[in-house]
XYZ file of C-alpha atoms in Angstrom:
450
model
C 75.326 77.226 108.573
C 76.261 73.572 108.312
C 79.894 73.041 107.399
C 80.282 71.049 104.196
C 82.872 68.348 103.768
C 85.484 69.289 101.178
C 85.963 65.605 100.345
C 82.258 65.140 99.639
C 82.098 68.380 97.652
C 85.076 67.491 95.440
C 83.814 63.920 94.973
C 80.341 65.159 94.011
C 81.728 67.652 91.532
C 84.055 65.094 89.971
C 81.104 62.731 89.608
C 78.952 65.463 88.019
C 81.815 66.318 85.664
C 82.002 62.655 84.665
C 78.235 62.510 84.101
C 78.263 65.697 82.050
C 81.216 64.431 80.014
C 79.395 61.164 79.365
C 76.225 62.962 78.202
C 78.217 65.250 75.931
C 80.190 62.299 74.548
C 76.998 60.358 73.769
C 75.411 63.397 72.100
C 78.562 64.050 70.080
C 78.824 60.412 69.004
C 75.155 60.373 67.914
C 75.702 63.559 65.923
C 78.931 62.337 64.308
C 77.559 58.907 63.482
C 74.360 60.371 62.026
C 76.361 62.793 59.912
C 78.623 59.988 58.679
C 75.571 57.806 57.962
C 73.895 60.605 55.997
C 76.996 61.272 53.907
C 77.354 57.554 53.221
C 73.693 57.364 52.144
C 74.148 60.295 49.707
C 77.294 58.754 48.224
C 75.512 55.410 47.767
C 72.549 57.064 46.037
C 74.880 59.135 43.878
C 76.704 55.979 42.746
C 73.432 54.195 42.086
C 72.185 57.180 40.098
C 75.340 57.158 37.969
C 74.863 53.461 37.173
C 71.178 53.850 36.385
C 71.794 56.978 34.276
C 74.478 55.143 32.270
C 72.115 52.178 31.698
C 69.306 54.544 30.691
C 71.521 56.361 28.194
C 72.540 53.013 26.694
C 69.055 51.430 26.745
C 66.115 53.604 27.855
C 63.866 50.522 28.000
C 66.269 48.453 30.085
C 65.608 49.980 33.530
C 63.572 46.962 34.609
C 66.562 44.693 34.108
C 68.645 46.500 36.751
C 69.329 44.985 40.169
C 68.553 48.058 42.262
C 69.229 46.667 45.782
C 66.141 48.209 47.411
C 66.746 51.481 45.597
C 63.653 53.079 44.140
C 64.044 54.641 40.670
C 61.696 57.237 39.219
C 61.887 58.850 35.779
C 60.261 62.280 35.566
C 59.534 64.344 32.476
C 60.191 68.108 32.264
C 56.475 68.597 32.889
C 56.646 66.642 36.181
C 54.911 63.538 34.811
C 56.143 60.186 36.189
C 57.414 58.200 33.187
C 58.754 55.269 35.128
C 58.459 53.932 38.711
C 60.514 50.918 39.800
C 58.364 49.940 42.796
C 54.730 49.094 43.041
C 52.879 52.120 44.405
C 49.284 53.182 44.583
C 47.743 54.867 41.583
C 47.664 58.315 43.201
C 51.363 58.215 43.881
C 52.122 57.175 40.275
C 49.902 59.797 38.691
C 50.884 62.660 40.993
C 52.886 65.433 39.362
C 56.484 65.539 40.759
C 57.459 68.968 39.501
C 56.979 70.499 43.000
C 59.425 68.102 44.643
C 62.538 69.969 45.944
C 65.063 67.487 44.541
C 63.355 67.574 41.115
C 63.361 71.368 41.017
C 67.068 71.408 41.995
C 67.888 68.902 39.270
C 66.124 70.920 36.546
C 67.801 74.092 37.835
C 71.350 72.888 38.537
C 71.751 69.391 37.154
C 71.306 67.514 40.454
C 69.336 67.763 43.694
C 68.734 65.983 46.966
C 66.247 65.955 49.826
C 65.276 63.960 52.916
C 61.621 63.414 53.858
C 59.828 61.285 56.390
C 58.147 58.355 54.758
C 54.706 57.073 55.573
C 56.248 54.231 57.579
C 56.903 55.308 61.142
C 60.549 55.301 62.145
C 61.868 55.687 58.587
C 63.023 58.553 56.420
C 63.593 58.596 52.687
C 66.686 59.947 50.936
C 66.034 61.358 47.442
C 68.718 62.079 44.839
C 67.828 63.446 41.398
C 69.999 64.028 38.310
C 69.187 65.707 34.982
C 69.612 63.373 31.973
C 70.801 64.456 28.513
C 67.322 63.974 27.076
C 65.826 66.542 29.488
C 64.202 64.050 31.850
C 65.138 63.733 35.532
C 66.216 60.431 36.992
C 65.499 60.184 40.714
C 66.762 57.476 43.052
C 65.558 57.065 46.627
C 66.073 54.727 49.536
C 64.400 54.290 52.926
C 66.555 54.265 56.067
C 65.880 54.181 59.768
C 65.925 57.607 61.435
C 68.625 58.423 63.921
C 66.060 58.261 66.729
C 64.870 54.807 65.744
C 68.495 53.653 65.690
C 69.023 55.305 69.064
C 65.923 53.617 70.531
C 67.150 50.265 69.295
C 70.523 50.805 70.943
C 69.085 52.399 74.096
C 69.378 49.298 76.369
C 73.050 48.874 75.473
C 73.644 52.598 75.946
C 71.978 52.587 79.379
C 73.972 49.588 80.535
C 77.182 51.211 79.324
C 76.287 54.480 81.075
C 75.592 52.729 84.389
C 78.878 50.853 84.173
C 80.813 54.003 83.279
C 79.190 56.068 86.040
C 79.865 53.331 88.579
C 83.527 53.348 87.619
C 83.478 57.170 87.697
C 82.041 57.155 91.235
C 84.753 54.799 92.453
C 87.484 56.827 90.754
C 86.050 60.114 92.086
C 86.067 58.801 95.643
C 89.598 57.400 95.297
C 91.013 60.532 93.678
C 89.290 62.795 96.213
C 90.784 60.899 99.147
C 94.220 61.045 97.524
C 93.739 64.792 96.993
C 92.433 65.649 100.464
C 94.674 63.409 102.584
C 97.844 65.550 102.213
C 95.850 68.637 103.247
C 94.567 66.865 106.359
C 98.136 65.917 107.246
C 99.100 69.616 107.195
C 97.025 70.173 110.341
C 98.990 67.574 112.303
C 102.048 69.826 112.656
C 101.097 73.492 112.559
C 104.488 74.557 113.904
C 106.114 73.379 110.652
C 103.159 73.864 108.327
C 105.232 75.813 105.795
C 107.532 72.812 105.367
C 104.666 70.368 104.684
C 102.703 72.129 101.944
C 101.579 69.439 99.440
C 100.273 71.785 96.737
C 101.564 75.099 95.430
C 98.101 76.686 95.683
C 98.140 76.122 99.477
C 101.364 78.078 100.052
C 99.528 81.406 100.750
C 97.144 79.539 103.069
C 100.048 77.966 104.984
C 101.859 81.306 105.167
C 98.714 82.963 106.544
C 98.322 80.278 109.236
C 101.985 80.518 110.198
C 101.851 84.314 110.336
C 98.660 84.225 112.382
C 100.157 81.755 114.865
C 103.340 83.810 115.128
C 101.329 86.984 115.665
C 99.177 85.313 118.320
C 102.244 84.025 120.140
C 103.858 87.438 119.907
C 100.699 89.131 121.213
C 100.468 86.637 124.043
C 104.076 87.317 124.962
C 103.437 91.061 124.806
C 100.401 90.682 127.064
C 102.410 88.713 129.578
C 105.201 91.271 129.505
C 102.666 94.096 129.727
C 101.008 92.509 132.765
C 104.376 92.006 134.437
C 105.437 95.587 133.655
C 102.156 97.042 134.934
C 102.460 95.033 138.119
C 106.029 96.232 138.605
C 105.183 99.860 137.820
C 102.264 99.851 140.248
C 104.072 97.969 142.968
C 106.759 100.626 143.470
C 104.478 103.625 144.171
C 102.036 101.460 146.137
C 104.861 100.241 148.355
C 105.988 103.808 148.913
C 102.446 105.020 149.643
C 101.791 102.102 151.990
C 105.036 102.710 153.872
C 104.470 106.434 154.427
C 100.814 105.901 155.317
C 101.724 103.189 157.821
C 104.283 105.443 159.484
C 101.682 108.218 159.843
C 99.023 105.732 161.064
C 101.243 104.171 163.748
C 102.554 107.521 164.942
C 106.142 106.758 163.979
C 106.261 109.866 161.793
C 107.291 113.030 163.581
C 104.792 115.861 163.359
C 107.175 117.952 161.311
C 107.539 115.036 158.771
C 103.801 114.477 158.204
C 103.570 117.209 155.579
C 106.608 115.802 153.752
C 105.184 112.291 153.864
C 101.836 113.591 152.596
C 103.582 115.326 149.691
C 105.373 112.097 148.794
C 102.137 110.110 149.025
C 100.453 112.665 146.758
C 103.354 112.509 144.282
C 103.288 108.719 144.124
C 99.482 108.703 143.806
C 99.692 111.211 140.943
C 102.269 109.004 139.247
C 99.942 106.006 139.598
C 97.042 108.032 138.225
C 99.076 109.022 135.153
C 100.061 105.396 134.641
C 96.464 104.178 134.902
C 95.267 106.883 132.508
C 97.922 105.896 129.969
C 96.983 102.208 130.299
C 93.304 103.061 129.739
C 94.263 105.198 126.736
C 96.292 102.337 125.239
C 93.429 99.915 125.844
C 91.045 102.172 123.886
C 93.575 102.569 121.083
C 94.127 98.795 120.863
C 90.370 98.286 120.487
C 90.048 100.956 117.815
C 90.594 98.396 115.025
C 86.978 97.248 115.316
C 84.262 99.198 113.528
C 82.267 100.272 116.583
C 85.379 101.587 118.349
C 86.898 103.428 115.406
C 87.249 107.161 116.064
C 85.372 109.543 113.792
C 87.634 111.161 111.216
C 87.397 114.728 109.952
C 89.691 117.260 108.237
C 92.209 118.517 110.800
C 94.788 121.307 110.399
C 98.136 120.041 111.726
C 99.487 123.579 112.223
C 96.576 124.363 114.583
C 97.245 121.152 116.538
C 100.943 122.039 116.822
C 100.336 125.650 117.951
C 97.796 124.644 120.599
C 100.163 121.952 121.888
C 103.035 124.453 122.126
C 100.818 126.833 124.119
C 99.743 124.101 126.573
C 103.311 122.915 127.233
C 104.935 126.347 127.320
C 104.891 126.411 131.149
C 106.500 122.948 131.394
C 109.148 123.998 128.893
C 110.014 127.145 130.862
C 110.137 125.137 134.106
C 112.723 122.863 132.429
C 114.551 125.879 130.913
C 113.734 124.659 127.372
C 112.753 126.930 124.488
C 109.591 125.661 122.719
C 108.700 127.060 119.284
C 106.403 126.220 116.389
C 106.596 126.865 112.660
C 105.336 125.551 109.330
C 102.531 125.851 106.847
C 98.876 124.970 107.241
C 98.238 121.360 106.098
C 95.144 119.239 106.555
C 94.797 115.518 107.226
C 91.842 113.222 107.862
C 92.013 112.370 111.533
C 90.663 112.547 115.044
C 91.459 115.951 116.626
C 91.663 114.533 120.152
C 93.997 111.697 119.162
C 96.234 113.981 117.118
C 96.441 116.371 120.082
C 97.456 113.400 122.281
C 100.090 112.350 119.731
C 101.600 115.839 119.502
C 101.552 116.363 123.260
C 103.315 113.049 123.990
C 106.054 113.816 121.447
C 106.575 117.343 122.820
C 106.460 116.141 126.414
C 109.212 113.591 125.648
C 111.274 116.214 123.833
C 111.087 118.499 126.887
C 111.548 115.716 129.437
C 114.700 114.303 127.814
C 116.296 117.645 127.079
C 118.859 119.706 129.011
C 118.637 123.211 130.470
C 119.023 125.713 127.678
C 117.807 123.242 125.078
C 115.183 123.852 122.449
C 112.194 121.991 120.975
C 110.782 122.781 117.527
C 107.355 121.704 116.211
C 107.105 121.823 112.438
C 104.299 121.058 109.958
C 104.371 120.880 106.177
C 104.195 118.648 103.107
C 106.798 116.313 101.663
C 107.886 116.442 98.018
C 105.325 113.701 97.313
C 102.550 115.853 98.812
C 102.149 113.970 102.119
C 101.431 116.108 105.206
C 103.811 115.681 108.132
C 104.284 116.735 111.740
C 107.795 116.673 113.217
C 109.130 117.331 116.727
C 112.822 118.168 116.913
C 114.992 118.647 120.003
C 118.677 118.980 120.810
C 118.527 116.909 123.971
C 120.353 113.814 125.176
C 119.437 111.711 122.101
C 118.833 107.964 121.810
C 121.543 105.321 121.235
C 121.240 103.454 117.921
C 120.780 100.100 119.625
C 117.740 101.447 121.485
C 116.032 103.299 118.632
C 114.092 100.246 117.436
C 112.637 99.660 120.907
C 111.607 103.115 122.103
C 108.024 102.663 120.850
C 107.541 99.506 122.934
C 105.445 99.704 126.068
C 107.319 100.551 129.293
C 110.630 100.765 127.441
C 112.890 103.486 128.820
C 116.289 104.480 127.510
C 117.187 106.159 130.819
C 114.991 104.632 133.535
C 116.265 106.839 136.351
C 115.663 110.036 134.375
C 112.209 108.882 133.243
C 111.027 108.137 136.764
C 112.560 111.329 138.099
C 110.620 113.384 135.550
C 107.379 111.449 136.042
C 107.363 109.433 132.833
C 105.264 106.273 132.586
C 107.092 104.636 129.666
C 103.877 104.517 127.608
C 103.988 107.855 125.788
C 105.680 106.661 122.582
C 103.610 103.456 122.621
C 100.510 105.667 122.538
C 102.052 107.675 119.687
C 102.636 104.451 117.729
C 99.017 103.321 118.177
C 97.609 106.707 117.163
C 99.819 106.709 114.052
C 98.567 103.204 113.204
C 94.941 104.305 113.481
C 95.660 107.207 111.088
C 97.694 104.960 108.738
C 100.671 107.269 109.242
C 104.385 106.434 109.105
C 106.844 107.206 111.914
C 110.476 108.108 111.235
C 112.930 108.456 114.098
C 116.307 110.166 113.687
C 118.519 110.522 116.746
C 122.109 110.931 117.826
C 123.454 110.755 121.356
C 124.075 114.227 122.832
C 122.896 115.815 119.557
C 119.137 115.461 119.720
C 116.166 113.589 118.319
C 113.708 114.225 115.497
C 110.439 112.275 115.241
C 108.441 112.775 112.022
C 104.858 111.543 111.530
C 103.917 111.395 107.822
C 100.210 111.148 106.954
C 98.313 110.154 103.826
C 97.236 113.037 101.617
C 93.551 113.981 101.430
C 92.279 113.130 97.931
């Protein structure tokens, strides 16, 4: 789709608004002037009728002596017969009965009446005003006037010239005002780093905030990618160096026969560590891409208590090997989620709780609902705990509170990062409570199923 110019769009709309305003103003003026003209014509006829009626009451035979100023006077009997006509008219008009005329009927019924009719002359209309006289006759005065359309046609050249002049001025003003309006917005793009400080209009504040937030997020993501790449390289370099060194010693014959098995075990251990790291990286990559529609996991009702019990059964051997007691309790609660992802989330939390515990420690998995009715899954341990200054960073990728302990126990530093991404996909909230040498509790609170 072709991108439209905002300047041209605003200018065109301002011009159309000016044209529409001009048309409406002309129509309103024509209406107002016609109404004023009509009222003036009725008042003039009413005054003329009063004068003629007074003269008739004083001297019924003196109507011919009046100076009527192009006003036509007709005297009509109660039977509709024309008793007097001030202008020369054809015989049919003079002899025609006027009792059916609207203004005459109104005068006989209410004392006065009025009507407007098109005259035989094109472009004219006749105003009729009738009044009931004391002797029972009706005195009618009438006057021809140009119709509003004939007046409009006469003034049309002047109106057209005025419209062209006004629209020309409107076009110039629309272009000038549009440039003045758009220029500050164009200047905003010259310094995106300080766009929030150069907002010319209040309505653009949300737009500027969105651009600034987007740029900040992009820069932050770029920094995270760089750090992630550096961390991955570092994490892979260490086991690869170890594997390469042991393999080289075996290949060159420097390793004693009795050490080959030990070197093979170390190579296998380092390779397993690399495999876990690669699997976690792949898992994170899939979770990062899950924001798009085609990568979104399918959601279904899942019982958190079932997830917790199955997780406890899978990790029971690891817990016993570390001399840690693993237990599970809580009520059955359902959430909308992906069973496989929720299993991964629970397993990573439990694995961390076991890994960073001490011999004789305990780990408790609990499920239930909050007072507000939100389902939750919590993993509680009484292990080494997390210092307060590190609690805000433990969900970052490759962050380790105790690096030596993590590597010794086979941790990749990505477990809690995976937990964070899975919680984001399920629109769940994470709460971390920890105290050094007292233990850690991680609670995942989900949205209730409506």
